[in-house]
PDB file of C-alpha atoms in Angstrom:
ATOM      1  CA  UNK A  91       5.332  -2.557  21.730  1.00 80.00           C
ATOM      2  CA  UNK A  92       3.015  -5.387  22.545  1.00 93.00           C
ATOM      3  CA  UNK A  93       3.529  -8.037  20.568  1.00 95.00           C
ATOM      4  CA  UNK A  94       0.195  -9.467  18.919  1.00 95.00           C
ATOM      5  CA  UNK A  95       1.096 -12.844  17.151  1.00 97.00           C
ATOM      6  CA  UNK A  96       4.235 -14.801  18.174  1.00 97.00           C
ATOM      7  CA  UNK A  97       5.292 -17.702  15.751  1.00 98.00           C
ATOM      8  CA  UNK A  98       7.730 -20.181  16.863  1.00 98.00           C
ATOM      9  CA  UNK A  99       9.306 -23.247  14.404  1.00 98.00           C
ATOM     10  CA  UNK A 100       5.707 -23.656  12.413  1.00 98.00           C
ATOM     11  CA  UNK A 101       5.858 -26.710  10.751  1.00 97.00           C
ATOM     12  CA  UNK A 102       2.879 -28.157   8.894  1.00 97.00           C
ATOM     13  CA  UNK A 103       2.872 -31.292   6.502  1.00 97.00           C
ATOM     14  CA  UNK A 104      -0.053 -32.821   4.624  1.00 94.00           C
ATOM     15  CA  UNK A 105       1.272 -36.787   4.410  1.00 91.00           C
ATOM     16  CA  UNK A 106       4.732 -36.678   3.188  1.00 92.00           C
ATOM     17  CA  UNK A 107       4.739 -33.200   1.706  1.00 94.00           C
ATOM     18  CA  UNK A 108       6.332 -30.509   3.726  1.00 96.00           C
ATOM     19  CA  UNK A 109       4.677 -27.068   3.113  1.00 97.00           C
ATOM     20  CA  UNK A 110       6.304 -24.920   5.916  1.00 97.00           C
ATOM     21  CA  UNK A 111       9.402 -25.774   7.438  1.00 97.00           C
ATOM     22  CA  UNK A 112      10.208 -23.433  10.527  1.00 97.00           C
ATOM     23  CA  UNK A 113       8.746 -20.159  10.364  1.00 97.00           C
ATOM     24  CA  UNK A 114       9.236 -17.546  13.027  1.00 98.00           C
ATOM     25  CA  UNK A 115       7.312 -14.749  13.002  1.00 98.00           C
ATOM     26  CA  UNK A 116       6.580 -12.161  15.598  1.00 97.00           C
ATOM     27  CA  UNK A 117       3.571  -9.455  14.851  1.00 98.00           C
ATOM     28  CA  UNK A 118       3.240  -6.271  16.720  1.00 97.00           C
ATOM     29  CA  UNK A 119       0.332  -4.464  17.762  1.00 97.00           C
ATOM     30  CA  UNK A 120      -0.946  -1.932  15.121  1.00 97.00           C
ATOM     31  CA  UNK A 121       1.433  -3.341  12.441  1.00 98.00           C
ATOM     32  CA  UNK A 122       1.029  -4.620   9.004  1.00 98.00           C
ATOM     33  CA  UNK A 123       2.554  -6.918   7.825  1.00 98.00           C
ATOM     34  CA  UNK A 124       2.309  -8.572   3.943  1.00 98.00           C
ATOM     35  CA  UNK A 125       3.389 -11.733   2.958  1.00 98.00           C
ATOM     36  CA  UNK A 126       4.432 -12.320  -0.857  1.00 97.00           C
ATOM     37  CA  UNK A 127       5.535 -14.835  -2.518  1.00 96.00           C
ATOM     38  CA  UNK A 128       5.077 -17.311  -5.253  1.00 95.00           C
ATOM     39  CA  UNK A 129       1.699 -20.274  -5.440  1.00 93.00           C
ATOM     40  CA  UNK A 130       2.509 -22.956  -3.538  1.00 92.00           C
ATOM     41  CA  UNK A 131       4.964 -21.402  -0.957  1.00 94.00           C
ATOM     42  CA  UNK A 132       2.889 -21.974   2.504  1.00 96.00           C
ATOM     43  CA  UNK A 133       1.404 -18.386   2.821  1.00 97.00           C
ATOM     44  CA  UNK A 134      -2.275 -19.523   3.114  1.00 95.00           C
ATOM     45  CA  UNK A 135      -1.732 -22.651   5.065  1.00 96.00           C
ATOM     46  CA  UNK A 136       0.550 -20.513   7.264  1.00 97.00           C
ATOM     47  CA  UNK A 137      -2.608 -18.281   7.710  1.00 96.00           C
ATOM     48  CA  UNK A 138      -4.679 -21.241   8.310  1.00 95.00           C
ATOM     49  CA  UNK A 139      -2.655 -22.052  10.870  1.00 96.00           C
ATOM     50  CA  UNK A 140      -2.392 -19.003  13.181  1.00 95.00           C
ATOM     51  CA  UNK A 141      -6.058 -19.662  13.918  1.00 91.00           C
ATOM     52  CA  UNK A 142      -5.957 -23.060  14.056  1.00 93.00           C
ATOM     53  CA  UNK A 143      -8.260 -23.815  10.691  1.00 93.00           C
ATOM     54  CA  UNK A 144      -4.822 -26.135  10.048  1.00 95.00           C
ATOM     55  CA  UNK A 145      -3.696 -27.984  12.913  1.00 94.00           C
ATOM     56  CA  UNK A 146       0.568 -26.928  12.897  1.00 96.00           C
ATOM     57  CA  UNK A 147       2.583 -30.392  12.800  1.00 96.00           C
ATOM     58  CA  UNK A 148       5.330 -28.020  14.850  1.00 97.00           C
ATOM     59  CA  UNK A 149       6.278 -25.344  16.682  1.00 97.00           C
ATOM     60  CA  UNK A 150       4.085 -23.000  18.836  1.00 97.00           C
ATOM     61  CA  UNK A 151       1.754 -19.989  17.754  1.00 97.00           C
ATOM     62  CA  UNK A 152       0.916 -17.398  20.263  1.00 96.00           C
ATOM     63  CA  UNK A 153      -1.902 -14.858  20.082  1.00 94.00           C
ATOM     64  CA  UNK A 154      -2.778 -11.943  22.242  1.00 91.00           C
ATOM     65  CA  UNK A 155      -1.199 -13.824  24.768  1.00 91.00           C
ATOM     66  CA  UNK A 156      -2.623 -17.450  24.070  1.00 92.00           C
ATOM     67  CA  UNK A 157      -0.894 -20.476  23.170  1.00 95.00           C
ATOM     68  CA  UNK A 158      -2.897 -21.600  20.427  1.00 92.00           C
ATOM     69  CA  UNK A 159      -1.140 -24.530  19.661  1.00 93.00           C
ATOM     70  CA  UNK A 160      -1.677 -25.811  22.958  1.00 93.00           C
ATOM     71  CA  UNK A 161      -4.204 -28.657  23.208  1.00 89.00           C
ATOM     72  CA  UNK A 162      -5.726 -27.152  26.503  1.00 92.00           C
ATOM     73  CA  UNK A 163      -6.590 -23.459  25.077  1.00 92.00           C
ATOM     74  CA  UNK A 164      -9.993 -22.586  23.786  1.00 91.00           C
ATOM     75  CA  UNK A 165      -9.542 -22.302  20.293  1.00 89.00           C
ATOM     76  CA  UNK A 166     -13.464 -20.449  19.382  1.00 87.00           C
ATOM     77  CA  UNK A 167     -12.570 -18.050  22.281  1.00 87.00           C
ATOM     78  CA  UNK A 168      -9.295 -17.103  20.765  1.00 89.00           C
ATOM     79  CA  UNK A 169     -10.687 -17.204  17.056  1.00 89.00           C
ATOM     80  CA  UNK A 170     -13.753 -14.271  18.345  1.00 89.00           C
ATOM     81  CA  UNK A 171     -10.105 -12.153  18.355  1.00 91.00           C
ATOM     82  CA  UNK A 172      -9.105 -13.452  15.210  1.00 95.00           C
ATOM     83  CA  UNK A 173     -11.180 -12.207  12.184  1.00 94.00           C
ATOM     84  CA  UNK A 174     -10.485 -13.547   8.591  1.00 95.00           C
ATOM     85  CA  UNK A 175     -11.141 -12.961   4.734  1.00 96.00           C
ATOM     86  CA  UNK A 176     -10.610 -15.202   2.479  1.00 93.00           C
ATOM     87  CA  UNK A 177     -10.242 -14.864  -1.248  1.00 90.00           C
ATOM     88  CA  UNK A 178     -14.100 -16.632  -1.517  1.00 89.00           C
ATOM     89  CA  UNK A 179     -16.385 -14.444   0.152  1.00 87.00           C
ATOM     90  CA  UNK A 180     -18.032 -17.533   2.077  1.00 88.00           C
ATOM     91  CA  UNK A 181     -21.455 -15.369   2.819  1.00 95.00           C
ATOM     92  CA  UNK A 182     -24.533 -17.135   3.936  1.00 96.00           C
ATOM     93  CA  UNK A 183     -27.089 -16.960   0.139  1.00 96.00           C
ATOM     94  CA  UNK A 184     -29.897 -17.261   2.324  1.00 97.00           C
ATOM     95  CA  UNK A 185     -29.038 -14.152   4.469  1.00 97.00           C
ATOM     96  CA  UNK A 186     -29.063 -10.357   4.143  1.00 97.00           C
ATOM     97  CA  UNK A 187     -26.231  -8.760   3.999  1.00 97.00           C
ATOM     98  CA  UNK A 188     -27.298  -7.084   7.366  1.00 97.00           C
ATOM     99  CA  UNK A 189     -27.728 -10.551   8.895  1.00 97.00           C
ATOM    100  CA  UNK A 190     -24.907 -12.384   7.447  1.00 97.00           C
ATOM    101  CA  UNK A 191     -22.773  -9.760   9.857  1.00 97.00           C
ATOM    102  CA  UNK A 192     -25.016  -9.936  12.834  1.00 97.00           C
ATOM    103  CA  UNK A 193     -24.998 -13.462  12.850  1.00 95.00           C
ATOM    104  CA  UNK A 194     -22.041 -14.909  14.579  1.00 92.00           C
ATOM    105  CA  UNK A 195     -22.186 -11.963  17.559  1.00 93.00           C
ATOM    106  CA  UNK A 196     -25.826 -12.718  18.360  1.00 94.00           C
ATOM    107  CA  UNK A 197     -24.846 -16.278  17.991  1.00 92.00           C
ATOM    108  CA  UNK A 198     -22.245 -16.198  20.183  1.00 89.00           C
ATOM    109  CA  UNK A 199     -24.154 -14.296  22.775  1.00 90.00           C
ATOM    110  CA  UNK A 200     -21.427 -11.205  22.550  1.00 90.00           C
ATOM    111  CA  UNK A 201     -24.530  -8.722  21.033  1.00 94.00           C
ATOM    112  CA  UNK A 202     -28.471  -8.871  21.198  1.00 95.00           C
ATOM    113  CA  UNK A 203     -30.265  -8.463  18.263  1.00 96.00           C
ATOM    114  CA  UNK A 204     -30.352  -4.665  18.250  1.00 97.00           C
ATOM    115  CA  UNK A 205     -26.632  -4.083  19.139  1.00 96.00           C
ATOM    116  CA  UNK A 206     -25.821  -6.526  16.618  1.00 96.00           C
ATOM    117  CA  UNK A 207     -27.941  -4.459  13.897  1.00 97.00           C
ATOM    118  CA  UNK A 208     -26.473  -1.489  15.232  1.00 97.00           C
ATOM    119  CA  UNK A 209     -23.221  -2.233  14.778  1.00 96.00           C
ATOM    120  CA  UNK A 210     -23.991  -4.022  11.278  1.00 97.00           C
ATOM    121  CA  UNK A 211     -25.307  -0.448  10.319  1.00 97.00           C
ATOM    122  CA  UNK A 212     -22.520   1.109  11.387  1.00 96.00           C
ATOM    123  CA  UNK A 213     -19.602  -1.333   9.282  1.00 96.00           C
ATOM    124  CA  UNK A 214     -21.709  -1.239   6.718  1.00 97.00           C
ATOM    125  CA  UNK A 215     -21.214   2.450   6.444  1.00 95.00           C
ATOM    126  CA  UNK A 216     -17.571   2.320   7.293  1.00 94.00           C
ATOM    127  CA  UNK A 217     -17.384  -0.188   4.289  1.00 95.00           C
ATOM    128  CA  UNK A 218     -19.886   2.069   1.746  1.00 95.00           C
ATOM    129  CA  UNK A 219     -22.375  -0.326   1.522  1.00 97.00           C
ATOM    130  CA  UNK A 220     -25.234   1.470   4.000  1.00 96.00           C
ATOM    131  CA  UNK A 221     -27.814   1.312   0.994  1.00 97.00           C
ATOM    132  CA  UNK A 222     -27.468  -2.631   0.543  1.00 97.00           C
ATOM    133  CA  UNK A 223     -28.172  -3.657   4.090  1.00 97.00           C
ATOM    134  CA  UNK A 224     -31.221  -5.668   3.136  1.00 98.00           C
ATOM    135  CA  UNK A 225     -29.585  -7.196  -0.424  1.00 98.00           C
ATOM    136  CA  UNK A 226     -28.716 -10.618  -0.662  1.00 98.00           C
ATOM    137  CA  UNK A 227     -25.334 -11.608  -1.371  1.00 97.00           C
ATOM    138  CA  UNK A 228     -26.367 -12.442  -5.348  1.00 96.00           C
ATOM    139  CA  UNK A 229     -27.232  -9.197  -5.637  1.00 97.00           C
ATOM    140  CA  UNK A 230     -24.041  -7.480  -4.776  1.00 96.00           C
ATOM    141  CA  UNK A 231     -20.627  -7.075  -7.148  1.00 95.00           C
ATOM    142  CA  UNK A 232     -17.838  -9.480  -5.937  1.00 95.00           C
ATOM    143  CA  UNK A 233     -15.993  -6.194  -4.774  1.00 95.00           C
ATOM    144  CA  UNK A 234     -19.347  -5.582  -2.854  1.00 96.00           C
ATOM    145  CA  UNK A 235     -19.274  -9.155  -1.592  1.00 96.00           C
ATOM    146  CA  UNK A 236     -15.924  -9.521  -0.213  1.00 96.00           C
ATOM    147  CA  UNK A 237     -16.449  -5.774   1.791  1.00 96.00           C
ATOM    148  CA  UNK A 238     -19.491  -7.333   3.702  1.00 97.00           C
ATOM    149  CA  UNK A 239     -16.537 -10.232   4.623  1.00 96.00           C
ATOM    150  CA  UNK A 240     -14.802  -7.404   5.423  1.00 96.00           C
ATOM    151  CA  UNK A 241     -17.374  -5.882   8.109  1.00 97.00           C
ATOM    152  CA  UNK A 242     -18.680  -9.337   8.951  1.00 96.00           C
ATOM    153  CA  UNK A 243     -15.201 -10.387  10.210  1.00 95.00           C
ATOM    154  CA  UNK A 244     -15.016  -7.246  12.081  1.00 96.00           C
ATOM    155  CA  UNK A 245     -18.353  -7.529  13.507  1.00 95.00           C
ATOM    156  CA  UNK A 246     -16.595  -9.997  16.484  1.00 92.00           C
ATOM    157  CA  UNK A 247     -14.074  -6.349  16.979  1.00 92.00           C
ATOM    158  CA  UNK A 248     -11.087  -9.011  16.505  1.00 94.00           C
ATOM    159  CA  UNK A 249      -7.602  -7.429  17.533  1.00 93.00           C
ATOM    160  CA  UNK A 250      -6.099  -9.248  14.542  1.00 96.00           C
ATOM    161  CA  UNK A 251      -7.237  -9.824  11.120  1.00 97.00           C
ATOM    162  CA  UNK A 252      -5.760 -11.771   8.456  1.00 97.00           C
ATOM    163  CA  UNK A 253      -6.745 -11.607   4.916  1.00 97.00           C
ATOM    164  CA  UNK A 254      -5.713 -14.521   2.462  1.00 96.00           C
ATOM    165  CA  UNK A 255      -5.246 -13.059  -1.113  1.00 95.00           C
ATOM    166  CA  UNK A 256      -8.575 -11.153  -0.572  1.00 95.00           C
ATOM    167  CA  UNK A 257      -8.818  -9.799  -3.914  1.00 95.00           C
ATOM    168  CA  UNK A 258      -7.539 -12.796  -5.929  1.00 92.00           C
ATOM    169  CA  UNK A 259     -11.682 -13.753  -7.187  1.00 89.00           C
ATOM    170  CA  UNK A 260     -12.271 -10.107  -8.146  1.00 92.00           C
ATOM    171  CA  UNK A 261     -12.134  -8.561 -11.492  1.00 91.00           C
ATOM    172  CA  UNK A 262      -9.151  -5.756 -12.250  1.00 90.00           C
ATOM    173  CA  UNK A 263     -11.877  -2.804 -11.725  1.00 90.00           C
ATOM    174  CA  UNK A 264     -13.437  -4.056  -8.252  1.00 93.00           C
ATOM    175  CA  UNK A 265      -9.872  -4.849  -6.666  1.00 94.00           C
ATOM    176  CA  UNK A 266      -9.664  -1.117  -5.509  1.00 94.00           C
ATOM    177  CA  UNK A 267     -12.451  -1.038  -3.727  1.00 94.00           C
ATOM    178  CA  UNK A 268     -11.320  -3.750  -1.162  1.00 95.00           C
ATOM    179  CA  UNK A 269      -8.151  -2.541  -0.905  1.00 96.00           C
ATOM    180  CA  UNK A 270      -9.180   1.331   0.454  1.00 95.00           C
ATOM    181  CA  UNK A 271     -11.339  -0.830   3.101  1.00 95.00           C
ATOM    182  CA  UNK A 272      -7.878  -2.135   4.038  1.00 97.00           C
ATOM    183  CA  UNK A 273      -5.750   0.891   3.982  1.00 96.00           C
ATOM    184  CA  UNK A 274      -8.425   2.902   6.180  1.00 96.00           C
ATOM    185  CA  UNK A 275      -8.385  -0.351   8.575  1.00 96.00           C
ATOM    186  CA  UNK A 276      -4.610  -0.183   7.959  1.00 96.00           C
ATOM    187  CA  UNK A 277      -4.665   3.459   9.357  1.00 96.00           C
ATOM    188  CA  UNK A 278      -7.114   3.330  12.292  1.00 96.00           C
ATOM    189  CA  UNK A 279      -4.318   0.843  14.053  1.00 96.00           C
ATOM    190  CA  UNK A 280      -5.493  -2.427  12.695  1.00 97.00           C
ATOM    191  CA  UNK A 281      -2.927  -5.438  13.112  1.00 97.00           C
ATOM    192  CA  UNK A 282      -2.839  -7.402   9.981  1.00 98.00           C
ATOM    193  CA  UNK A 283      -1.736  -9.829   8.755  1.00 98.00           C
ATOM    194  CA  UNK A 284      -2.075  -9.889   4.365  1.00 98.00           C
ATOM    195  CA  UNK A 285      -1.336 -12.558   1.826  1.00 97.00           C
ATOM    196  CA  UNK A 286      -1.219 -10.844  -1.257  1.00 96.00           C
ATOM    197  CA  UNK A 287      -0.094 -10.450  -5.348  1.00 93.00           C
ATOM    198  CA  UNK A 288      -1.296  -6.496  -5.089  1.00 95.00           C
ATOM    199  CA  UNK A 289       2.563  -5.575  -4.888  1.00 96.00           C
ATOM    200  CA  UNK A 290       0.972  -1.745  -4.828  1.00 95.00           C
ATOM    201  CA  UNK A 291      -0.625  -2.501  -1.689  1.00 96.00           C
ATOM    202  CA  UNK A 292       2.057  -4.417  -0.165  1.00 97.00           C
ATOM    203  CA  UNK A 293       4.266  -1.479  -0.926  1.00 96.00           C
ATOM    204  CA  UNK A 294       2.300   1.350   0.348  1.00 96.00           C
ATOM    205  CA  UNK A 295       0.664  -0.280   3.520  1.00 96.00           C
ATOM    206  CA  UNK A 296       3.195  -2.876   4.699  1.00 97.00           C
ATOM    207  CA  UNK A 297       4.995  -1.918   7.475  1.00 98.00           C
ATOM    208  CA  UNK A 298       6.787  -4.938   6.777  1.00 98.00           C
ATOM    209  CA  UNK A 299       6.935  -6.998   3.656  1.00 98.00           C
ATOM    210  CA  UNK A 300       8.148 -11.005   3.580  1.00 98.00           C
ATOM    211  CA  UNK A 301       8.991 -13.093   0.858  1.00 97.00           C
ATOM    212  CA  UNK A 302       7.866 -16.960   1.271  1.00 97.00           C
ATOM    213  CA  UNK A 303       8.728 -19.732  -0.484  1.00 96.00           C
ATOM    214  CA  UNK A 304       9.465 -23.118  -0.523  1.00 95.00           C
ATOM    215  CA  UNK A 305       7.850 -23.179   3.158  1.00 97.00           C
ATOM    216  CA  UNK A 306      10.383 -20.905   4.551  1.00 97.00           C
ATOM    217  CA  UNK A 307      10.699 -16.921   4.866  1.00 97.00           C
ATOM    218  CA  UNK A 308      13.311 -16.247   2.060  1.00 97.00           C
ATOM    219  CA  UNK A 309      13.395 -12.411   3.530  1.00 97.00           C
ATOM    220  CA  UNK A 310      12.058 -10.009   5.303  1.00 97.00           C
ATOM    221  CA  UNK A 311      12.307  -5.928   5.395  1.00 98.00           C
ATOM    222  CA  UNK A 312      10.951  -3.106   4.952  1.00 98.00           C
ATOM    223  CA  UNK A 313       8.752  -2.402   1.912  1.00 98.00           C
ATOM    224  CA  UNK A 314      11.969  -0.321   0.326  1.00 97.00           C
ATOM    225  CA  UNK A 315      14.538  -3.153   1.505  1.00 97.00           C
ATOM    226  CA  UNK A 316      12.436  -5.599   0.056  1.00 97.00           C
ATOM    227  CA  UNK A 317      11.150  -3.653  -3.223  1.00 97.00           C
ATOM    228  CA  UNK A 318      13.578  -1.407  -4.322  1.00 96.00           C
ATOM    229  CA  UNK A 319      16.955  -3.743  -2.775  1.00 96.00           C
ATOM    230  CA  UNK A 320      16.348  -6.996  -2.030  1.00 97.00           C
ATOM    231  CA  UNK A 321      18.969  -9.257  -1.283  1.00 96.00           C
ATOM    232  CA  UNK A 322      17.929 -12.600  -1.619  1.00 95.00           C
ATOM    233  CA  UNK A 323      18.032 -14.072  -5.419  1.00 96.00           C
ATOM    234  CA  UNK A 324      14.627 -16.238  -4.466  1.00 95.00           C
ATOM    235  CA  UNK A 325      13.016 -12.582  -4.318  1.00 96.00           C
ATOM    236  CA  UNK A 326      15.057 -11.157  -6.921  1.00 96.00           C
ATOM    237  CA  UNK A 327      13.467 -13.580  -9.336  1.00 96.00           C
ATOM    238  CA  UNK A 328       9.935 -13.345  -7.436  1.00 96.00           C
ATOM    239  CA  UNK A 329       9.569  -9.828  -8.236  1.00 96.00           C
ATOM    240  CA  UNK A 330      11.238  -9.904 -11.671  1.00 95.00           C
ATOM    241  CA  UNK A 331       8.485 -12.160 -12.385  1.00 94.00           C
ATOM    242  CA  UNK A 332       5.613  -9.875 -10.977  1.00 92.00           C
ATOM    243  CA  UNK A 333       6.518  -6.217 -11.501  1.00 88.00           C
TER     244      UNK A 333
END
């Protein structure tokens, strides 16, 4: 199995606080795997950090082959493999919805115009949002919103996506939505990597679940070792909290 993201010692510090503390992590092609965990544990800065949007204090990060964490590498080339969500849906006001996700491929010089509307069209559909093409981000739901974040980040066809708590901002009724988007991604062979409190999620489409905390990986399993047996009295109290 080719392995997608290799993560060796992180360690990343802001001043004198440390927030992770040695995390290994290896990712394979095609899986998903979704971190847990309570606020304040590292699991978006650890995210931040496989594509470089924190710069790691430690340790090495490989992607698809590339050091990241070495000076020398080409971070924006690496990133075009890397798409992201985040739990704000960060699209342009001023934009379409259409041309928020052709943007960065025409910009980039990976798609002209046409292929990039083309292939706008075509996630917009995947995500169910065909008929608001020419809407402007204000117009949409946040459910709406964070599924053109969705097809934007997979405008750049990244091998490896990582969403941080993307359905955190959204109300109860609009958190399904996003999540199906997932699961089919999930399905069709996606690598992900997921910070999320949807336990349901993290139980049905995890092919691997962790527990962080305290800036370390308190465990790690399957969704049934972790769920239904864990070990570990960190996520023994974690999920006694959440579930």
């Amino acid at each position: 199995m080719t392995e997608k993201v290799i993560v060796h010692d992180l360690k990343k510090s802001f001043h004198h606080l440390e927030v992770l503390k040695g995390i290994d992590l290896t990712v394979h092609e095609g899986e998903v795997v979704c971190i847990i965990g309570p606020s304040g544990g590292g699991k978006s800065t650890f995210l931040r950090c496989i594509n470089r949007l924190e710069e790691p204090t430690g340790g090495e990060i490989t992607v698809d082959g590339y050091t990241i964490t070495d000076p020398k590498v080409d971070i924006n080339k690496v990133r075009q493999n890397i798409g992201m969500v985040f739990q704000s849906f960060n699209l342009f006001a001023h934009l379409t919805v259409k041309k928020n996700i052709m943007l960065a491929p025409v910009d980039l010089k990976l798609m002209n115009k046409a292929e990039a509307e083309q292939k706008a069209m075509e996630l917009l559909r995947r995500v169910g949002l065909e008929d608001k093409a020419n809407a402007y981000p204000h117009q949409l739901s946040g459910g709406q919103q964070q599924r053109v974040a969705i097809a934007r980040a997979l405008a750049m066809n990244p091998d490896v996506m990582l969403f941080d708590e993307p359905t955190s901002a959204l109300d109860p009724e609009m958190v399904g939505e996003v999540l199906s988007v997932m699961k089919e991604l999930a399905e069709g062979g996606m690598t992900m990597i997921v910070v999320t409190h949807e336990m349901g999620f993290a139980r049905d489409v995890a092919d691997r679940v962790i527990l962080m905390a305290d800036g370390v990986i308190a465990e790690e399993g399957t969704p049934e070792q972790i769920f239904e047996h864990p070990q570990v009295k960190r996520t023994q109290d974690f999920l006694s909290a959440v579930l």
